[in-house]
Coordinates of C-alpha atoms and ligand atoms in Angstrom, one line a residue:
Chain A
M141 CA -8.4 15.4 10.8
K142 CA -11.7 15.9 12.5
H143 CA -12.7 18.2 9.7
I144 CA -11.9 15.5 7.1
L145 CA -13.8 12.9 9.0
K146 CA -16.8 15.3 9.0
I147 CA -16.7 15.7 5.3
I148 CA -16.5 11.9 4.7
W149 CA -19.2 11.2 7.2
N150 CA -21.6 13.8 5.7
Q151 CA -21.0 12.3 2.2
K152 CA -20.9 8.6 3.2
R153 CA -22.7 7.6 0.0
N154 CA -20.0 9.0 -2.3
Y155 CA -17.3 7.0 -0.5
Y156 CA -19.3 3.7 -0.1
W157 CA -17.9 2.0 -3.1
I158 CA -14.3 3.1 -2.6
F159 CA -14.6 1.8 1.0
M160 CA -16.1 -1.6 0.1
E161 CA -13.6 -2.1 -2.7
Q162 CA -10.7 -1.3 -0.3
V163 CA -12.0 -3.6 2.4
L164 CA -12.0 -6.4 -0.2
V165 CA -8.6 -5.6 -1.6
T166 CA -7.1 -5.4 1.9
I167 CA -8.5 -8.8 2.9
I168 CA -7.3 -10.5 -0.3
L169 CA -4.0 -8.8 -0.1
M170 CA -3.6 -9.9 3.4
L171 CA -4.4 -13.6 2.5
S172 CA -1.9 -13.5 -0.3
A173 CA 0.8 -11.9 1.8
V174 CA 0.3 -14.6 4.5
S175 CA 0.5 -17.4 1.9
V176 CA 3.6 -16.0 0.3
L177 CA 5.3 -15.4 3.6
E178 CA 4.4 -18.9 4.8
S179 CA 5.9 -20.4 1.7
Y180 CA 9.0 -18.3 2.2
K181 CA 9.2 -19.3 5.8
K182 CA 9.0 -23.0 4.9
Y183 CA 11.7 -22.4 2.3
K184 CA 13.9 -20.9 5.0
T185 CA 13.4 -23.7 7.6
P186 CA 16.7 -25.4 8.4
G187 CA 17.8 -28.6 6.8
M188 CA 18.3 -27.6 3.2
L189 CA 20.7 -30.2 1.8
N190 CA 23.7 -29.3 -0.4
V191 CA 23.4 -31.0 -3.7
E192 CA 26.0 -29.1 -5.6
N193 CA 27.9 -31.2 -8.2
T194 CA 25.9 -34.2 -7.1
F195 CA 24.3 -36.9 -9.3
V196 CA 21.8 -39.6 -8.3
V197 CA 22.7 -42.7 -10.3
G198 CA 21.3 -46.2 -10.6
Y199 CA 19.3 -48.4 -13.0
L200 CA 15.7 -49.0 -13.8
S201 CA 14.7 -52.6 -14.4
G202 CA 12.0 -53.1 -17.0
N203 CA 9.2 -55.7 -16.7
S204 CA 11.0 -58.1 -18.9
A205 CA 14.0 -58.4 -16.6
T206 CA 14.8 -61.9 -15.6
Q207 CA 15.7 -63.0 -12.0
E208 CA 19.2 -63.6 -13.2
E209 CA 19.6 -60.2 -14.9
M210 CA 18.4 -58.5 -11.8
G211 CA 20.8 -60.3 -9.6
N212 CA 23.7 -59.6 -11.9
S213 CA 22.8 -55.9 -12.3
L214 CA 22.8 -55.5 -8.5
K215 CA 26.3 -56.9 -8.3
S216 CA 27.5 -55.0 -11.4
M217 CA 26.3 -51.8 -10.0
N218 CA 28.5 -52.3 -7.0
I219 CA 31.5 -52.8 -9.3
L220 CA 30.5 -49.8 -11.4
L221 CA 30.4 -47.6 -8.4
E222 CA 33.8 -48.9 -7.1
N223 CA 35.3 -48.0 -10.5
M224 CA 33.7 -44.6 -10.5
K225 CA 35.2 -44.0 -7.1
K226 CA 38.6 -44.4 -8.6
L227 CA 38.1 -41.5 -11.1
P228 CA 40.1 -38.5 -10.1
Y229 CA 37.2 -36.0 -10.2
V230 CA 34.8 -38.2 -8.1
K231 CA 35.0 -36.9 -4.6
T232 CA 32.5 -39.1 -2.6
I233 CA 29.9 -41.7 -3.3
T234 CA 27.2 -42.6 -0.8
R235 CA 24.8 -45.4 -1.0
G236 CA 21.5 -45.2 0.8
F237 CA 17.8 -45.1 0.4
N238 CA 15.1 -42.5 0.9
L239 CA 17.8 -40.0 1.9
A240 CA 18.5 -38.3 -1.5
P241 CA 16.3 -35.2 -1.6
Y242 CA 14.1 -34.0 -4.5
Q243 CA 13.3 -37.5 -5.7
R244 CA 9.6 -37.5 -5.0
D245 CA 7.1 -35.5 -2.9
N246 CA 6.9 -35.6 0.8
E247 CA 4.0 -38.2 0.9
L248 CA 6.0 -40.6 -1.3
Y249 CA 9.0 -40.2 0.9
A250 CA 6.8 -41.2 3.8
S251 CA 5.5 -44.3 2.0
Q252 CA 8.7 -45.5 0.5
V253 CA 9.7 -47.5 3.5
P254 CA 7.1 -49.4 5.4
S255 CA 7.2 -47.2 8.5
D256 CA 6.1 -48.0 11.9
S257 CA 5.2 -45.5 14.5
I258 CA 7.9 -44.8 17.0
R259 CA 7.2 -45.2 20.6
I260 CA 9.2 -43.3 23.1
D261 CA 8.1 -43.3 26.8
D262 CA 4.4 -42.5 26.5
K263 CA 4.8 -40.7 23.1
R264 CA 3.9 -42.3 19.8
F265 CA 4.5 -40.7 16.5
M266 CA 5.3 -41.5 12.9
A267 CA 8.8 -41.0 11.5
I268 CA 10.2 -41.4 8.1
Y269 CA 12.9 -44.0 7.8
K270 CA 16.0 -43.2 5.8
F271 CA 19.1 -45.3 5.2
S272 CA 22.6 -44.2 4.6
D273 CA 26.2 -45.2 4.8
E274 CA 28.9 -43.2 6.6
F275 CA 29.3 -40.8 3.7
G276 CA 25.7 -39.5 3.5
A277 CA 26.6 -36.5 5.8
S278 CA 29.6 -35.4 3.8
V279 CA 27.9 -35.7 0.3
L280 CA 24.8 -33.7 1.4
N281 CA 26.8 -31.5 3.8
V282 CA 24.3 -32.3 6.6
E283 CA 24.4 -29.7 9.3
M284 CA 24.7 -31.5 12.7
E285 CA 23.2 -29.8 15.7
E286 CA 24.4 -32.3 18.1
G287 CA 26.8 -35.4 18.0
T288 CA 28.1 -36.9 14.8
W289 CA 27.0 -39.0 11.8
F290 CA 27.5 -42.7 12.4
E291 CA 30.3 -45.0 11.3
N292 CA 29.5 -48.1 9.3
R293 CA 29.4 -50.5 12.2
A294 CA 27.3 -51.5 15.2
L295 CA 28.0 -49.8 18.6
P296 CA 29.9 -51.7 21.3
D297 CA 26.7 -52.5 23.1
G298 CA 25.4 -54.2 19.9
S299 CA 22.8 -51.6 19.1
L300 CA 22.7 -49.8 15.8
P301 CA 23.8 -46.1 15.6
V302 CA 21.2 -43.7 14.1
V303 CA 20.9 -40.0 13.3
I304 CA 17.6 -38.3 13.9
T305 CA 16.4 -34.9 12.8
R306 CA 15.8 -32.0 15.1
Q307 CA 12.0 -32.4 14.4
F308 CA 12.3 -36.0 15.7
A309 CA 14.1 -34.8 18.8
S310 CA 11.4 -32.2 19.4
K311 CA 8.6 -34.7 19.0
A312 CA 10.3 -37.0 21.4
G313 CA 10.7 -34.1 23.8
W314 CA 14.5 -34.5 24.2
T315 CA 16.7 -31.6 25.0
T316 CA 19.8 -33.7 24.5
S317 CA 19.5 -36.7 22.3
V318 CA 22.9 -38.3 21.8
G319 CA 23.0 -41.6 23.6
K320 CA 19.2 -41.9 23.8
K321 CA 17.8 -45.3 22.9
I322 CA 15.0 -45.9 20.5
P323 CA 13.2 -49.2 20.7
F324 CA 13.0 -51.1 17.4
G325 CA 11.3 -54.4 17.5
S326 CA 13.2 -56.4 20.1
R327 CA 16.3 -54.3 19.7
F328 CA 17.5 -50.7 20.2
F329 CA 18.8 -47.9 18.2
T330 CA 21.3 -45.5 19.8
V331 CA 21.2 -41.9 18.7
T332 CA 24.7 -40.6 17.7
G333 CA 23.7 -37.3 16.2
V334 CA 20.9 -34.8 15.5
A335 CA 20.7 -33.2 12.1
A336 CA 19.3 -29.7 11.9
G337 CA 17.0 -31.0 9.2
L338 CA 16.8 -33.3 6.2
K339 CA 14.6 -31.4 3.8
Q340 CA 13.2 -33.5 1.0
V341 CA 11.6 -30.7 -1.1
P342 CA 12.6 -27.0 -0.9
F343 CA 9.3 -25.5 0.2
E344 CA 8.4 -27.9 3.0
P345 CA 9.9 -28.1 6.4
S346 CA 12.2 -31.0 7.3
P347 CA 10.3 -34.2 8.3
I348 CA 10.5 -36.1 11.5
A349 CA 13.0 -38.6 10.3
I350 CA 15.5 -41.2 11.5
V351 CA 18.5 -42.3 9.5
I352 CA 19.6 -46.0 9.9
P353 CA 22.9 -47.4 8.7
S354 CA 22.3 -49.2 5.4
F355 CA 24.7 -52.0 6.1
A356 CA 22.2 -53.4 8.6
M357 CA 19.5 -53.7 6.0
G358 CA 20.3 -56.4 3.5
G359 CA 18.7 -56.7 0.1
M360 CA 17.2 -53.4 -0.4
P361 CA 17.3 -51.0 -3.3
F362 CA 19.8 -48.2 -3.4
E363 CA 19.8 -44.6 -4.3
N364 CA 23.5 -43.8 -5.0
M365 CA 24.7 -40.2 -4.8
V366 CA 28.0 -39.2 -6.4
K367 CA 29.6 -35.9 -5.7
I368 CA 32.2 -34.8 -8.2
E369 CA 34.5 -31.8 -8.8
T370 CA 33.0 -28.7 -10.2
G371 CA 32.9 -28.5 -14.0
M372 CA 33.4 -32.3 -14.6
E373 CA 29.7 -33.1 -15.1
R374 CA 30.1 -34.0 -18.8
E375 CA 33.1 -36.3 -18.2
F376 CA 31.3 -38.0 -15.4
I377 CA 28.1 -38.6 -17.5
E378 CA 30.2 -40.1 -20.3
A379 CA 32.2 -42.3 -18.0
F380 CA 29.1 -43.6 -16.3
S381 CA 27.3 -44.4 -19.5
K382 CA 30.3 -46.2 -20.9
E383 CA 30.8 -48.3 -17.8
F384 CA 27.0 -49.0 -17.6
Q385 CA 27.0 -50.4 -21.2
R386 CA 30.0 -52.5 -20.4
L387 CA 28.9 -53.9 -17.1
I388 CA 25.1 -54.0 -17.4
P389 CA 24.5 -54.8 -21.1
Y390 CA 20.8 -55.9 -20.7
E391 CA 17.9 -54.6 -22.8
S392 CA 15.7 -54.6 -19.8
M393 CA 18.0 -52.4 -17.7
E394 CA 18.2 -48.7 -18.3
P395 CA 20.8 -46.4 -16.8
F396 CA 19.4 -43.8 -14.4
L397 CA 21.2 -40.6 -13.9
N398 CA 19.9 -37.4 -12.4
Y399 CA 21.7 -34.1 -11.9
M400 CA 20.5 -33.0 -8.5
P401 CA 20.9 -29.2 -8.8
S402 CA 18.5 -29.5 -11.8
L403 CA 16.0 -31.4 -9.7
K404 CA 16.3 -28.9 -7.0
S405 CA 15.7 -26.0 -9.3
M406 CA 12.8 -27.8 -10.8
W407 CA 11.1 -28.3 -7.5
T408 CA 11.9 -24.7 -6.5
S409 CA 10.5 -23.2 -9.7
Q410 CA 7.4 -25.3 -9.4
S411 CA 6.7 -24.0 -6.0
V412 CA 7.6 -20.4 -7.0
L413 CA 5.3 -20.7 -10.0
S414 CA 2.4 -21.9 -7.9
V415 CA 2.9 -18.9 -5.6
I416 CA 3.0 -16.6 -8.5
L417 CA -0.1 -18.2 -10.0
Q418 CA -1.9 -17.6 -6.8
G419 CA -0.6 -14.0 -6.8
I420 CA -1.6 -13.1 -10.3
P421 CA -5.4 -12.7 -9.6
T422 CA -4.5 -10.6 -6.5
L423 CA -2.2 -8.5 -8.6
F424 CA -4.9 -7.9 -11.2
L425 CA -7.5 -7.1 -8.5
F426 CA -5.0 -4.7 -7.0
I427 CA -4.4 -3.0 -10.3
F428 CA -8.1 -2.7 -11.1
A429 CA -8.8 -1.5 -7.7
F430 CA -6.1 1.1 -8.0
I431 CA -7.4 2.3 -11.4
G432 CA -10.9 2.5 -9.9
T433 CA -9.9 4.3 -6.8
F434 CA -7.7 6.7 -8.7
G435 CA -10.6 7.4 -11.2
L436 CA -13.1 8.0 -8.4
Y437 CA -10.8 10.4 -6.5
W438 CA -10.0 12.1 -9.8
M439 CA -13.7 12.6 -10.5
M440 CA -14.5 13.7 -7.1
S441 CA -11.7 16.2 -7.0
Q442 CA -12.8 17.6 -10.3
K443 CA -16.4 17.9 -9.0
R444 CA -15.2 19.7 -5.9
M445 CA -12.8 22.1 -7.6
K446 CA -14.9 25.0 -6.5
E447 CA -14.7 23.8 -2.9
Y448 CA -10.9 23.7 -3.1
A449 CA -10.7 27.1 -4.7
L450 CA -12.9 28.4 -1.9
R451 CA -10.5 27.0 0.6
I452 CA -7.7 29.0 -1.0
A453 CA -9.9 32.1 -0.8
L454 CA -10.4 31.4 2.9
G455 CA -6.7 31.1 3.6
S456 CA -5.6 27.6 2.8
T457 CA -2.1 27.1 1.5
K458 CA -1.5 24.8 -1.5
S459 CA 0.2 22.2 0.7
K460 CA -2.9 22.1 3.0
L461 CA -5.1 21.5 0.0
I462 CA -2.9 18.5 -0.9
G463 CA -3.1 17.4 2.7
I464 CA -6.9 17.4 2.7
V465 CA -7.2 15.4 -0.5
I466 CA -4.6 12.8 0.5
G467 CA -5.9 12.9 4.1
E468 CA -9.3 11.9 2.9
S469 CA -7.9 9.0 0.9
L470 CA -5.8 7.9 3.9
L471 CA -8.7 8.1 6.3
I472 CA -10.9 6.0 4.0
T473 CA -8.1 3.4 3.6
C474 CA -7.5 3.3 7.4
M475 CA -11.1 2.6 7.9
A476 CA -11.1 0.0 5.2
I477 CA -8.2 -1.7 6.9
L478 CA -10.1 -2.2 10.1
P479 CA -12.4 -5.0 9.0
A480 CA -9.4 -6.9 7.6
L481 CA -7.5 -6.4 10.8
A482 CA -10.4 -7.7 12.8
L483 CA -10.7 -10.7 10.5
S484 CA -6.9 -11.4 10.9
L485 CA -7.3 -11.5 14.7
F486 CA -10.0 -14.2 14.2
I487 CA -8.3 -16.4 11.6
Y488 CA -4.6 -16.1 12.4
E489 CA -2.7 -17.0 15.5
Y490 CA -0.3 -14.5 16.8
N491 CA 3.1 -15.2 15.2
A492 CA 5.9 -13.5 13.4
V493 CA 4.7 -14.5 9.9
H494 CA 1.2 -13.2 10.4
V495 CA 2.4 -10.0 12.1
I496 CA 4.8 -9.2 9.2
A497 CA 2.2 -10.1 6.6
V498 CA -0.5 -7.9 8.1
S499 CA 2.0 -5.1 8.6
I500 CA 3.1 -5.4 4.9
T501 CA -0.6 -5.3 3.9
I502 CA -1.3 -2.2 5.9
F503 CA 1.8 -0.5 4.6
V504 CA 0.9 -1.4 1.0
M505 CA -2.7 -0.2 1.5
L506 CA -1.5 3.1 2.9
L507 CA 0.9 3.5 0.0
F508 CA -2.1 2.7 -2.3
A509 CA -4.1 5.5 -0.6
I510 CA -1.3 8.0 -1.0
V511 CA -0.4 7.1 -4.6
S512 CA -4.0 7.0 -5.8
A513 CA -4.8 10.4 -4.4
W514 CA -1.5 12.0 -5.4
Y515 CA -2.2 13.1 -8.9
P516 CA -5.7 14.5 -8.1
A517 CA -4.2 16.3 -5.1
W518 CA -1.5 17.8 -7.2
K519 CA -4.1 19.0 -9.7
V520 CA -6.2 20.5 -7.0
S521 CA -3.2 22.4 -5.6
R522 CA -2.9 24.1 -9.0
V523 CA -6.4 25.3 -9.1
N524 CA -6.8 28.9 -10.2
P525 CA -9.2 30.2 -7.6
A526 CA -10.4 33.2 -9.6
E527 CA -11.4 31.0 -12.5
A528 CA -12.9 28.2 -10.4
L529 CA -15.0 30.6 -8.3
Q530 CA -16.2 32.6 -11.4
Y531 CA -20.0 32.9 -11.5
E532 CA -21.3 31.4 -14.7
Chain B
M23 CA -6.0 50.4 3.0
I24 CA -6.0 49.1 -0.6
K25 CA -3.9 50.8 -3.2
I26 CA -4.0 49.8 -6.9
E27 CA -1.3 51.3 -9.1
N28 CA -1.5 51.0 -12.9
I29 CA -2.9 47.6 -12.9
T30 CA -3.4 45.8 -16.2
K31 CA -4.8 42.3 -16.6
I32 CA -4.6 40.5 -19.9
F33 CA -6.1 37.1 -20.3
R34 CA -4.4 35.1 -23.0
T35 CA -5.9 32.0 -24.5
K36 CA -4.7 30.3 -27.6
E37 CA -7.0 32.2 -29.9
V38 CA -7.7 35.5 -28.2
E39 CA -6.2 38.1 -25.9
T40 CA -8.6 39.9 -23.6
T41 CA -7.6 43.1 -21.8
A42 CA -9.9 42.8 -18.8
L43 CA -8.3 45.7 -16.9
D44 CA -6.4 48.6 -18.5
R45 CA -4.1 50.6 -16.3
I46 CA -6.4 51.0 -13.4
N47 CA -5.6 53.3 -10.4
L48 CA -7.7 53.0 -7.4
Q49 CA -7.4 53.6 -3.6
V50 CA -9.8 52.4 -1.0
A51 CA -9.4 54.1 2.4
Q52 CA -9.9 52.4 5.7
G53 CA -13.5 52.3 6.7
E54 CA -14.8 53.1 3.2
F55 CA -17.7 51.3 1.5
V56 CA -17.0 51.4 -2.2
S57 CA -19.2 49.9 -4.9
I58 CA -18.0 48.9 -8.3
M59 CA -20.5 49.2 -11.2
G60 CA -20.4 48.6 -14.8
P61 CA -21.8 46.4 -17.6
S62 CA -21.2 42.7 -17.7
G63 CA -17.7 41.8 -18.8
C64 CA -16.1 45.1 -18.1
G65 CA -13.7 43.6 -15.6
K66 CA -15.4 44.1 -12.2
S67 CA -14.8 40.6 -11.0
T68 CA -11.3 40.6 -12.3
L69 CA -10.5 43.7 -10.3
L70 CA -12.0 42.3 -7.2
N71 CA -10.1 39.0 -7.6
I72 CA -6.9 40.9 -7.9
M73 CA -7.6 42.8 -4.7
G74 CA -8.5 39.5 -3.0
L75 CA -5.2 37.9 -4.1
L76 CA -7.1 35.3 -6.0
D77 CA -5.5 36.4 -9.3
Q78 CA -2.3 38.2 -10.3
P79 CA -2.2 41.3 -12.4
T80 CA -0.3 41.2 -15.7
E81 CA 1.3 44.6 -14.8
G82 CA 1.1 47.1 -12.0
A83 CA 1.3 46.9 -8.2
L84 CA -1.1 46.2 -5.4
L85 CA -0.5 47.4 -1.9
I86 CA -2.6 46.2 1.1
N87 CA -2.0 48.1 4.3
D88 CA 1.1 49.6 2.6
T89 CA 2.5 46.1 2.0
A90 CA 3.4 45.3 -1.6
V91 CA 1.8 42.0 -2.5
S92 CA 3.7 41.0 -5.6
G93 CA 6.4 38.5 -4.9
M94 CA 4.7 37.1 -1.8
K95 CA 5.0 33.4 -1.2
D96 CA 2.0 31.1 -1.2
K97 CA 2.1 30.9 2.6
Q98 CA 2.1 34.7 3.1
L99 CA -0.7 35.1 0.5
A100 CA -2.8 32.5 2.3
H101 CA -2.2 34.3 5.6
F102 CA -3.3 37.6 4.1
R103 CA -6.5 36.1 2.7
N104 CA -7.2 34.5 5.9
Q105 CA -6.5 37.3 8.3
T106 CA -7.1 40.5 6.4
L107 CA -9.6 39.7 3.7
G108 CA -13.1 38.2 3.7
F109 CA -14.9 37.1 0.6
I110 CA -18.6 37.0 -0.3
F111 CA -19.6 35.6 -3.7
Q112 CA -22.7 35.8 -5.8
S113 CA -23.2 32.1 -5.6
F114 CA -22.4 31.8 -1.9
H115 CA -19.9 28.9 -2.4
L116 CA -20.8 27.1 0.8
I117 CA -19.4 23.6 1.1
P118 CA -22.4 21.2 0.7
A119 CA -20.8 18.5 2.8
L120 CA -20.6 20.8 5.9
N121 CA -23.4 22.2 8.0
V122 CA -23.8 25.8 8.8
F123 CA -21.7 25.8 11.8
D124 CA -18.8 23.9 10.1
N125 CA -19.0 26.1 7.1
V126 CA -18.6 29.2 9.2
E127 CA -15.8 27.7 11.2
L128 CA -13.8 26.8 8.1
P129 CA -11.5 30.0 7.9
M130 CA -10.4 29.4 11.5
L131 CA -9.0 26.0 10.6
Y132 CA -6.5 27.9 8.4
G133 CA -5.8 30.7 10.8
K134 CA -4.0 31.4 14.0
N135 CA -4.3 28.8 16.7
I136 CA -7.4 29.6 18.6
S137 CA -8.8 27.2 21.2
T138 CA -11.8 25.1 20.2
K139 CA -13.9 26.9 22.8
E140 CA -13.1 30.3 21.4
Q141 CA -13.7 29.1 17.9
R142 CA -17.1 28.0 18.8
Q143 CA -17.8 31.2 20.6
R144 CA -16.8 33.2 17.6
V145 CA -18.9 31.1 15.2
L146 CA -22.0 31.6 17.4
E147 CA -21.3 35.3 17.7
V148 CA -21.2 35.9 13.9
L149 CA -24.2 33.6 13.3
E150 CA -26.0 35.7 15.9
K151 CA -25.1 38.7 13.9
V152 CA -26.6 37.4 10.7
E153 CA -29.6 36.0 12.7
L154 CA -29.0 32.3 11.9
S155 CA -28.2 31.0 15.4
H156 CA -31.2 28.6 15.0
R157 CA -29.8 26.9 11.9
L158 CA -26.5 25.5 13.1
K159 CA -27.1 22.0 12.1
H160 CA -28.7 22.7 8.7
F161 CA -26.9 21.9 5.5
P162 CA -26.7 24.5 2.7
T163 CA -29.3 22.6 0.6
Q164 CA -31.8 23.0 3.4
L165 CA -31.5 26.9 3.4
S166 CA -33.0 29.6 1.2
G167 CA -30.7 31.8 -1.0
G168 CA -30.8 34.7 1.5
Q169 CA -30.0 32.4 4.4
C170 CA -27.1 30.9 2.4
Q171 CA -25.7 34.3 1.7
R172 CA -25.9 35.2 5.4
V173 CA -24.0 32.1 6.2
A174 CA -21.4 33.2 3.7
I175 CA -21.2 36.6 5.3
A176 CA -20.8 35.0 8.7
R177 CA -18.0 32.9 7.3
A178 CA -16.4 36.1 5.9
L179 CA -16.6 37.7 9.3
V180 CA -15.5 35.0 11.5
S181 CA -11.7 35.7 11.3
K182 CA -12.4 39.5 11.8
P183 CA -11.0 40.7 8.5
E184 CA -10.3 44.4 7.9
V185 CA -11.7 44.3 4.3
I186 CA -14.7 42.5 2.9
L187 CA -14.7 41.9 -0.9
A188 CA -18.2 41.1 -2.2
D189 CA -18.8 40.1 -5.8
E190 CA -22.5 40.8 -6.5
P191 CA -23.6 39.5 -3.1
T192 CA -27.2 40.3 -3.9
G193 CA -27.1 39.2 -7.5
N194 CA -28.8 35.8 -6.8
L195 CA -31.4 37.1 -4.4
D196 CA -34.8 38.8 -4.8
S197 CA -34.9 42.5 -3.9
K198 CA -36.2 42.1 -0.4
M199 CA -33.5 39.7 0.5
G200 CA -31.0 41.9 -1.3
I201 CA -31.9 44.8 0.9
E202 CA -31.5 42.6 4.0
I203 CA -28.0 41.7 2.9
L204 CA -27.1 45.3 2.1
E205 CA -28.3 46.4 5.5
L206 CA -26.1 43.8 7.1
L207 CA -23.1 45.1 5.1
L208 CA -23.9 48.7 6.1
T209 CA -23.9 47.7 9.7
L210 CA -20.6 46.0 9.4
N211 CA -19.2 49.0 7.6
K212 CA -20.4 51.2 10.5
E213 CA -18.5 48.9 12.8
G214 CA -15.3 49.7 10.9
T215 CA -15.0 47.0 8.2
T216 CA -13.8 48.3 4.9
I217 CA -16.0 46.9 2.1
V218 CA -15.6 46.7 -1.7
M219 CA -18.7 45.5 -3.4
V220 CA -19.5 44.8 -7.0
T221 CA -23.1 45.3 -7.9
H222 CA -25.5 45.8 -10.8
D223 CA -28.1 47.5 -8.7
E224 CA -28.0 51.3 -8.9
R225 CA -30.2 51.7 -5.8
I226 CA -28.0 49.5 -3.7
A227 CA -24.8 51.3 -5.0
Q228 CA -26.3 54.7 -4.1
Q229 CA -26.3 53.7 -0.4
T230 CA -22.5 53.3 -0.4
H231 CA -19.9 56.0 0.1
R232 CA -18.5 56.0 -3.4
I233 CA -19.2 54.4 -6.7
V234 CA -16.5 53.4 -9.1
R235 CA -17.7 52.9 -12.6
L236 CA -15.8 50.6 -15.0
L237 CA -16.2 50.3 -18.7
D238 CA -14.1 48.0 -20.9
G239 CA -11.5 47.7 -18.2
K240 CA -11.1 51.4 -17.6
I241 CA -12.3 53.6 -14.8
Q242 CA -14.7 56.3 -16.0
Ligands
ADP655 N1 -10.2 33.2 -16.9 C1 -10.5 34.0 -18.0 N2 -10.0 33.7 -19.2 C2 -10.2 34.5 -20.3 N3 -10.9 35.6 -20.2 C3 -11.5 36.0 -19.0 C4 -11.3 35.2 -17.8 N4 -11.9 35.8 -16.8 C5 -12.5 36.8 -17.3 N5 -12.2 36.9 -18.6 C6 -12.7 38.0 -19.5 O1 -12.3 39.3 -18.9 C7 -13.3 40.2 -19.1 C8 -13.8 40.7 -17.7 O2 -14.4 39.6 -17.0 P1 -15.1 39.8 -15.6 O3 -14.1 40.5 -14.7 O4 -15.6 38.6 -15.1 O5 -16.3 40.8 -15.9 P2 -17.5 41.2 -15.0 O6 -17.3 40.7 -13.6 O7 -17.4 42.7 -15.0 O8 -18.7 40.8 -15.7 C9 -14.5 39.5 -19.8 O9 -14.4 39.9 -21.2 C10 -14.2 38.0 -19.7 O10 -14.6 37.3 -20.8
MG656 MG1 -18.5 39.4 -12.5

């Protein structure tokens, strides 16, 4: 070890480029690892909603729609949904707004409903408003951490029941939330339950949100979710289209029907793709660095063949020769990791994601060192000392 | 000490087959100073390399201290080279990245566990012997040829080998330096080290106990 250090130190110049290259690779690898892990962590945050066998249905009104057509369509949609509910393969229908996930990005969810900041005690924060009927929880399989989803009526004290997200409760600083009052204009909401989360897109954590019963809000648009039996997608789409043409036969009104699992996978693949796109340059850099490092070690080991042959003559075993070649590579890499490590202490706070990402980086770099020196080391171990030490 | 029985060495390449040694028999007794002479290409280095366990004979047996060497594992061979043998080469073969002290210390890194203090002691001792105690921190490129060879001798001595194998140790040096090196080897021999030396120089060979003459792979 000390011996290898001496050799490296006395030949600093030969190792300069390998060292600089590895410092760079380590830093970039670390940044990539952190960003990938952070995405993954966001993906794993609680509150992913179950959208299996679920459709979002509705209609889109064109510019040419008359007041009368719009009014009729709203009524007809109610009838349409009632009819759908009677189909044997339709399990549940829920009507709400801003609750169905994967409809838009997080910013648009935040601006869908004119939202006011919430004021609790001395705390003030923004929350996303969502509306739902009593079936929202069962369609989306919302995981309740505390309490229950609300019924479709006001509470005995006249206040409206609401469900909040865990993020809301944390922001409010509540350890238990059921029964807590939230001021709303001149009235109050009463919390009946806390959801573990209500994620809107797969790769972002659940928002600070409050779900209000939709019956209380007259005259607002609806996002209807329909949960059906597995394998009945085609039948449902056909039935819906037929009913739509019968009940809403206006040129200006177009049926709207989205299969939510597709939406979800679209969002997911988009995020995964962007992570991969970020990763590709890193991967290339890594490959080039590997080829470069391997080439340099290869060249150096060839140039130093006499030295290795001499070591055999002086009593080194083959495995010790391998050890010295790989040891040099490992030591260089260990030194190259140090600047990245120092940098990480500066730019990252101490948390699990960063510790894991940095550990992975170190592990990969050490592997890099061993693999890139492996073949040269093996070649060195097969040196014929008589030949290499021949005087020419 | 060293016993060579019917050793043949054939180098085979794709095109040619060279018989470098042809049924050689040779014994070197403990404490002897033997020189090997012969024209270029007659197999002197090959013979020395086989004695030094750096190459294997195609046929025949080699015994060192009555131990048959054939069939030994890499680890045992390494141990033998480290503990029993010392090498000196025509072109010194010092490691350029290490200074004089570290070059001389090198064999001990592969040997028995000796305390760092004693290692240091030994290095200083052998460097004293070759009169290079004042050049510890110098690198090989900063030394003359004669000095380099003395470092190499110190390195061969440091693990107290019973045999020193020297392949034209004076070949790269002018005659004055050559004589210095020879005198050093003679002193070592008087102190009990067995030496086998390849040389071209008749005057140098005359000073040794015995001259073995090789021609086309055979002893004359
Ligand atoms: N590695 C080798 N491959 C093929 N031929 C070799 C090899 N080493 C030595 N020889 C041949 O063996 C013969 C003896 O070589 P060597 O022992 O080096 O001679 P010397 O040291 O007496 O000059 C020469 O003809 C040389 O060409
Ligand atoms: Mg020779």
